[in-house]
Short mmCIF file of C-alpha atoms in Angstrom, two decimals:
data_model
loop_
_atom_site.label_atom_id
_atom_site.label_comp_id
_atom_site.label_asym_id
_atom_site.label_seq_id
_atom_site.Cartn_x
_atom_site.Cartn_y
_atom_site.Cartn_z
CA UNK A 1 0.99 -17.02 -5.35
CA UNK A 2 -1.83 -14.10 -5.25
CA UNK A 3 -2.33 -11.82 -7.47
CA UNK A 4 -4.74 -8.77 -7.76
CA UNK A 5 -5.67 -7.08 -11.02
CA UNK A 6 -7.57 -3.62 -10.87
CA UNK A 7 -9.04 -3.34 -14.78
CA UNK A 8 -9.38 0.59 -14.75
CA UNK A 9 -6.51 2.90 -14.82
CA UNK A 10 -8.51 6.15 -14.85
CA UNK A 11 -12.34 6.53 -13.55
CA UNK A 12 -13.91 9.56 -14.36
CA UNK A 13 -17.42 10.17 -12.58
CA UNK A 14 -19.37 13.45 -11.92
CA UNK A 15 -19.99 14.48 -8.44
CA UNK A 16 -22.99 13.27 -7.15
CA UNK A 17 -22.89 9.80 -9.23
CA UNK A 18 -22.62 6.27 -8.03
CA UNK A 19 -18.86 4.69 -8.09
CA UNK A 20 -18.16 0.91 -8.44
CA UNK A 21 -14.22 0.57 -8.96
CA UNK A 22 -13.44 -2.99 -9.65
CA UNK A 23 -11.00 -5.66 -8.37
CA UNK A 24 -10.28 -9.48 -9.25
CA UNK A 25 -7.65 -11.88 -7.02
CA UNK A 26 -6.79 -14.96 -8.20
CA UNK A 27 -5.70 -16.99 -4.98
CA UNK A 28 -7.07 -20.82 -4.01
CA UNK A 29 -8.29 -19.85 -0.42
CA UNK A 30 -10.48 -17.56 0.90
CA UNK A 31 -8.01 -14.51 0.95
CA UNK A 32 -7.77 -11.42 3.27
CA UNK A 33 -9.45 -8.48 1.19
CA UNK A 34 -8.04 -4.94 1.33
CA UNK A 35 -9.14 -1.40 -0.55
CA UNK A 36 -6.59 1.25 0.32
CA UNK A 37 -6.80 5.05 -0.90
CA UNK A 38 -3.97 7.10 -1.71
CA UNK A 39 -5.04 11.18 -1.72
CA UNK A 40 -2.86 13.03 -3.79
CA UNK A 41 0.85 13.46 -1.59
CA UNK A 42 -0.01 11.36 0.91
CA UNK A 43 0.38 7.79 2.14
CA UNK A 44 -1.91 4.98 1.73
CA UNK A 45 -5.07 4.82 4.04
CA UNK A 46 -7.15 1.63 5.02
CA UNK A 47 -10.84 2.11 3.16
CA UNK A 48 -12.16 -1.34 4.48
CA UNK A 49 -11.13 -4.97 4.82
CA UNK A 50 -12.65 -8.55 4.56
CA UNK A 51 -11.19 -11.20 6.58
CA UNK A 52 -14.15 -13.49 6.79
CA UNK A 53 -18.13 -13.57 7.99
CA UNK A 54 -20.33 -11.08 5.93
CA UNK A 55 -18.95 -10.63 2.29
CA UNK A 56 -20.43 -7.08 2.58
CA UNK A 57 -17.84 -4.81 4.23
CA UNK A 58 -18.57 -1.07 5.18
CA UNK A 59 -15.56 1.55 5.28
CA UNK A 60 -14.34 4.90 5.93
CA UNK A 61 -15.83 7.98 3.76
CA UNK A 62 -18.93 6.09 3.08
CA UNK A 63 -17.28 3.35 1.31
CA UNK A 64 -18.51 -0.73 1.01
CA UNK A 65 -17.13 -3.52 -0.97
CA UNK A 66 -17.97 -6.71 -1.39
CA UNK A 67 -16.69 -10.28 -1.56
CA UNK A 68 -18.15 -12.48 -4.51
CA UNK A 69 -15.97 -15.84 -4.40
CA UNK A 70 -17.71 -17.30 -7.70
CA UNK A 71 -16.44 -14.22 -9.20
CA UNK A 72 -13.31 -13.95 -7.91
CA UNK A 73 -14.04 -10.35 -7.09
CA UNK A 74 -13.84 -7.86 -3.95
CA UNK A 75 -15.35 -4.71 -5.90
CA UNK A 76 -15.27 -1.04 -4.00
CA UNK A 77 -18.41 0.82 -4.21
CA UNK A 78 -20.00 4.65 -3.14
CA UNK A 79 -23.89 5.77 -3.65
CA UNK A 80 -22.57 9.31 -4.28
CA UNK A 81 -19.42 10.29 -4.96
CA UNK A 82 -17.67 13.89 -3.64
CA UNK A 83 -14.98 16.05 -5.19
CA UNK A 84 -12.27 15.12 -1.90
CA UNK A 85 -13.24 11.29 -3.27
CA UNK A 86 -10.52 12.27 -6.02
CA UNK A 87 -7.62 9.80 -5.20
CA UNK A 88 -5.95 6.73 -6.27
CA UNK A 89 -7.28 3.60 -4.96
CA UNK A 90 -5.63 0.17 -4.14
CA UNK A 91 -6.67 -3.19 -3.95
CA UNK A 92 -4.48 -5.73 -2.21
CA UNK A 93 -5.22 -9.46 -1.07
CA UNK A 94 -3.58 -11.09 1.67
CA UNK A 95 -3.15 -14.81 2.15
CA UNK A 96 -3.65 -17.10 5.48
CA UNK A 97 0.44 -17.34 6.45
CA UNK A 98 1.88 -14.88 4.71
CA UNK A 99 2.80 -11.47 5.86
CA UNK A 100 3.04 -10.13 2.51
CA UNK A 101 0.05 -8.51 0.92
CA UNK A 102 0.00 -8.65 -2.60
CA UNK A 103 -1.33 -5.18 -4.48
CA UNK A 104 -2.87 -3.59 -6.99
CA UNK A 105 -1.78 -1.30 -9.75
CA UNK A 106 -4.46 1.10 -8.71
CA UNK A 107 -7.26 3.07 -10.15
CA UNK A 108 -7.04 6.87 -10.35
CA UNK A 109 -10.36 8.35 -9.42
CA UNK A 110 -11.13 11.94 -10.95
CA UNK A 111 -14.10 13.75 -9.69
CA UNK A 112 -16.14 16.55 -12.24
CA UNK A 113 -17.95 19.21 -10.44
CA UNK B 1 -0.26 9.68 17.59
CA UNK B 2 2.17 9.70 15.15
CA UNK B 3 1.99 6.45 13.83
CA UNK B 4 5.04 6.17 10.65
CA UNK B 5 6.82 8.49 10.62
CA UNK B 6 9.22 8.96 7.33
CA UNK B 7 12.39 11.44 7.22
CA UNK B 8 13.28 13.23 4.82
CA UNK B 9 10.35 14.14 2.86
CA UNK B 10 12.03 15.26 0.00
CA UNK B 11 15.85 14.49 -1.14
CA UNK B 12 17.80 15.24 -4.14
CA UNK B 13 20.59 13.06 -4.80
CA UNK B 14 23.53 12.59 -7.41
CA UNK B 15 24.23 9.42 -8.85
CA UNK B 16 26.95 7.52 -6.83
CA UNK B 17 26.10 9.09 -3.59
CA UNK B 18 24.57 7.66 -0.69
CA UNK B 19 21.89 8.31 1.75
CA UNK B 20 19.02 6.72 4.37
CA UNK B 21 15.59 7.14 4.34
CA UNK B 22 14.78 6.61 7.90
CA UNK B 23 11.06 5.25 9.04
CA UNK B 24 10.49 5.09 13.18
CA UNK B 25 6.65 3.55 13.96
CA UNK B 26 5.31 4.08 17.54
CA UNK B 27 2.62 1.26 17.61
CA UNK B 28 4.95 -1.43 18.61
CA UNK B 29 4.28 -3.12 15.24
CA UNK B 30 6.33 -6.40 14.39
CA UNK B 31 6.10 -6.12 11.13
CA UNK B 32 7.48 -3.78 9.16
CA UNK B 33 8.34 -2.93 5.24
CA UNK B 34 9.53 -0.38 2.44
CA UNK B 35 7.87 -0.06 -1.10
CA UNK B 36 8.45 2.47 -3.71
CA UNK B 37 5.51 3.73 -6.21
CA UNK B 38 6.48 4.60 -9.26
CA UNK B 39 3.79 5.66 -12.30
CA UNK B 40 2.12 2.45 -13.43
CA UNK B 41 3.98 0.02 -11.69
CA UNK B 42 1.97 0.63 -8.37
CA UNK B 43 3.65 -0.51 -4.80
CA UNK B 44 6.50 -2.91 -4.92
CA UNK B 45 8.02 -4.67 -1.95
CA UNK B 46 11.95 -3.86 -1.74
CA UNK B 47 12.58 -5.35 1.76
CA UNK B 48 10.91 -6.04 4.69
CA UNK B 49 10.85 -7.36 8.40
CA UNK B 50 8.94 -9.55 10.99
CA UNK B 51 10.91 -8.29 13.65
CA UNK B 52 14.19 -7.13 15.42
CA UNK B 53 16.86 -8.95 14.02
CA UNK B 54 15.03 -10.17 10.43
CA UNK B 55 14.93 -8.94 7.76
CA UNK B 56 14.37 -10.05 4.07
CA UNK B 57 14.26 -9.49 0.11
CA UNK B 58 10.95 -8.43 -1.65
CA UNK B 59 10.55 -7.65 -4.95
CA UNK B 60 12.88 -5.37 -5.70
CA UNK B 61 15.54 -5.38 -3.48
CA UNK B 62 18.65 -4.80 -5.32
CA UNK B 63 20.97 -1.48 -4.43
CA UNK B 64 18.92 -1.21 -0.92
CA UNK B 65 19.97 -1.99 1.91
CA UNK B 66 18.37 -2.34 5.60
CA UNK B 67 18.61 -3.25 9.02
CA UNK B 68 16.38 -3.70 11.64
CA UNK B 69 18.16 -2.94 15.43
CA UNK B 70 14.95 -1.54 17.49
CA UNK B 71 10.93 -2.79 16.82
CA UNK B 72 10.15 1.00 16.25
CA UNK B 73 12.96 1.42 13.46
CA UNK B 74 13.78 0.35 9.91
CA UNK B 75 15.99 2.24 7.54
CA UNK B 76 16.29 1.90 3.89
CA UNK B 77 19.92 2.60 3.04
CA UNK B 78 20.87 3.32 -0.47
CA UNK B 79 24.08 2.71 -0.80
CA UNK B 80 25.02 4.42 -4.80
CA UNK B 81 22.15 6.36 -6.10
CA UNK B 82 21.11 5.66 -9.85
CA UNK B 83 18.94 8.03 -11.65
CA UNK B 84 16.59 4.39 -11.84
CA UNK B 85 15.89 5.01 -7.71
CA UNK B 86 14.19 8.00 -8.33
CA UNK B 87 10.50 7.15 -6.66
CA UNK B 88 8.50 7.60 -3.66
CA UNK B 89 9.27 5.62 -1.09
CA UNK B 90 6.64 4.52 1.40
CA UNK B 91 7.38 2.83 4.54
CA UNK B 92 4.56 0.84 6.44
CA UNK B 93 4.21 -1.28 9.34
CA UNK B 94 1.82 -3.96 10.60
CA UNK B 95 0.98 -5.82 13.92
CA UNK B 96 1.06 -9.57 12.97
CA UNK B 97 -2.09 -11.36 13.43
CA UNK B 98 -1.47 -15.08 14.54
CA UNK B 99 1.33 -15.18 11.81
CA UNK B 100 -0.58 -13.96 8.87
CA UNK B 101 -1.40 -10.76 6.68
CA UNK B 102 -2.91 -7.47 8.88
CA UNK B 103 -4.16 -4.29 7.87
CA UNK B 104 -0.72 -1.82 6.87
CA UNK B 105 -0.43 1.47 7.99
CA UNK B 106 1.91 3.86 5.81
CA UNK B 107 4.10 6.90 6.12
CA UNK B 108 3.41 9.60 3.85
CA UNK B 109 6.45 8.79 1.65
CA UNK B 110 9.66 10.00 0.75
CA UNK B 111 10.12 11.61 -2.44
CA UNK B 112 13.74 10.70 -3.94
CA UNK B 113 15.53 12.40 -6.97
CA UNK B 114 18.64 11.21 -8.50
CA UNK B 115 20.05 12.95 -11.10
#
């Protein structure tokens, strides 16, 4: 079975700054890649996905991640980061024949004017 | 374009009673689910479905219930409230790509107090 870890609880970045929030599967297969962001009351939101073809993947908001199999790794990224970027953020992998994506514990994102 | 939609928003409960969380989807997805978030634990999977008619177990599917008449709905019944069901309770749907894992789209949860 898949499973995702996301390392960081908390990020804490000043407006303006560069973002990389990171995210490691462990799954035999190429998996199906998901980031998901959560703003604060709401649902979740599709960021971007990777199914398969170019292992960089550009989002919503500005966002790109991307898929490095030898590192087991499908890490989000921003150039410059904005104070409605504050949110909770969700990595999830998918495998080929299963319905079922597997998730994250998430990383909260706080933003400092 | 309403996408999920998830009634009630907010519900306070008393332990023992019962209630449902109803979730209707207008996107003719086949698959749909129910997680709750609670702090630190991120999503879990209490039930879900592949279509009208099926339904399973996820992760945590003990003192839920649901059922799965119509492609647009899927209620989560709980069927005695325990102070340990208060969460939010997110309902999401999918269309199912050749039999494997799609992109989810979410409600904007339910927010469930038991006292």
């Amino acid at each position: 079975a898949q499973s995702v870890t996301q390392p960081d609880i908390h990020i804490t970045v000043s407006e303006g700054a560069s973002l990389e929030l990171r995210c490691n599967y462990s799954y035999g297969a190429t998996p199906y890649l998901f980031w998901y962001v959560q703003s604060p009351g709401q649902g979740l939101q599709l960021l971007l996905k990777y199914f398969s073809g170019d292992t960089l993947v550009q989002g919503i908001k500005g966002f790109e991640a991307e898929f490095k199999r030898s590192q087991s790794s499908f890490n989000l990224r921003k150039p410059s980061v904005h104070w409605s970027d504050a949110a909770e953020y969700f990595c999830a992998v998918g495998e080929r024949g299963s319905y079922i994506p597997t998730f994250g514990r998430g990383t909260s994102l706080i933003v400092h004017p | 374009n309403a996408g999920v939609t998830q009634t009630p928003k907010f519900q306070v409960l008393k332990t023992g009673q019962s209630m449902t969380l109803q979730c209707a989807q207008d996107m003719n997805h086949e698959y749909m689910s129910w997680y709750r978030q609670d702090p630190g634990m991120g999503l879990r999977l209490i039930h879900y479905s592949v279509g009208a008619g099926i339904t399973d177990q996820g992760e945590v599917p003990n003192g839920y219930n649901v059922s799965r008449s119509t492609t647009e709905d899927f209620p989560l019944r709980l069927l005695s409230a325990a102070p340990s069901q208060t969460s939010v309770y997110f309902c999401a749907s999918s269309p199912l790509l050749a039999g494997t894992t799609g992109e989810l789209f979410f409600g904007e949860g339910s927010r469930l107090t038991v006292l």
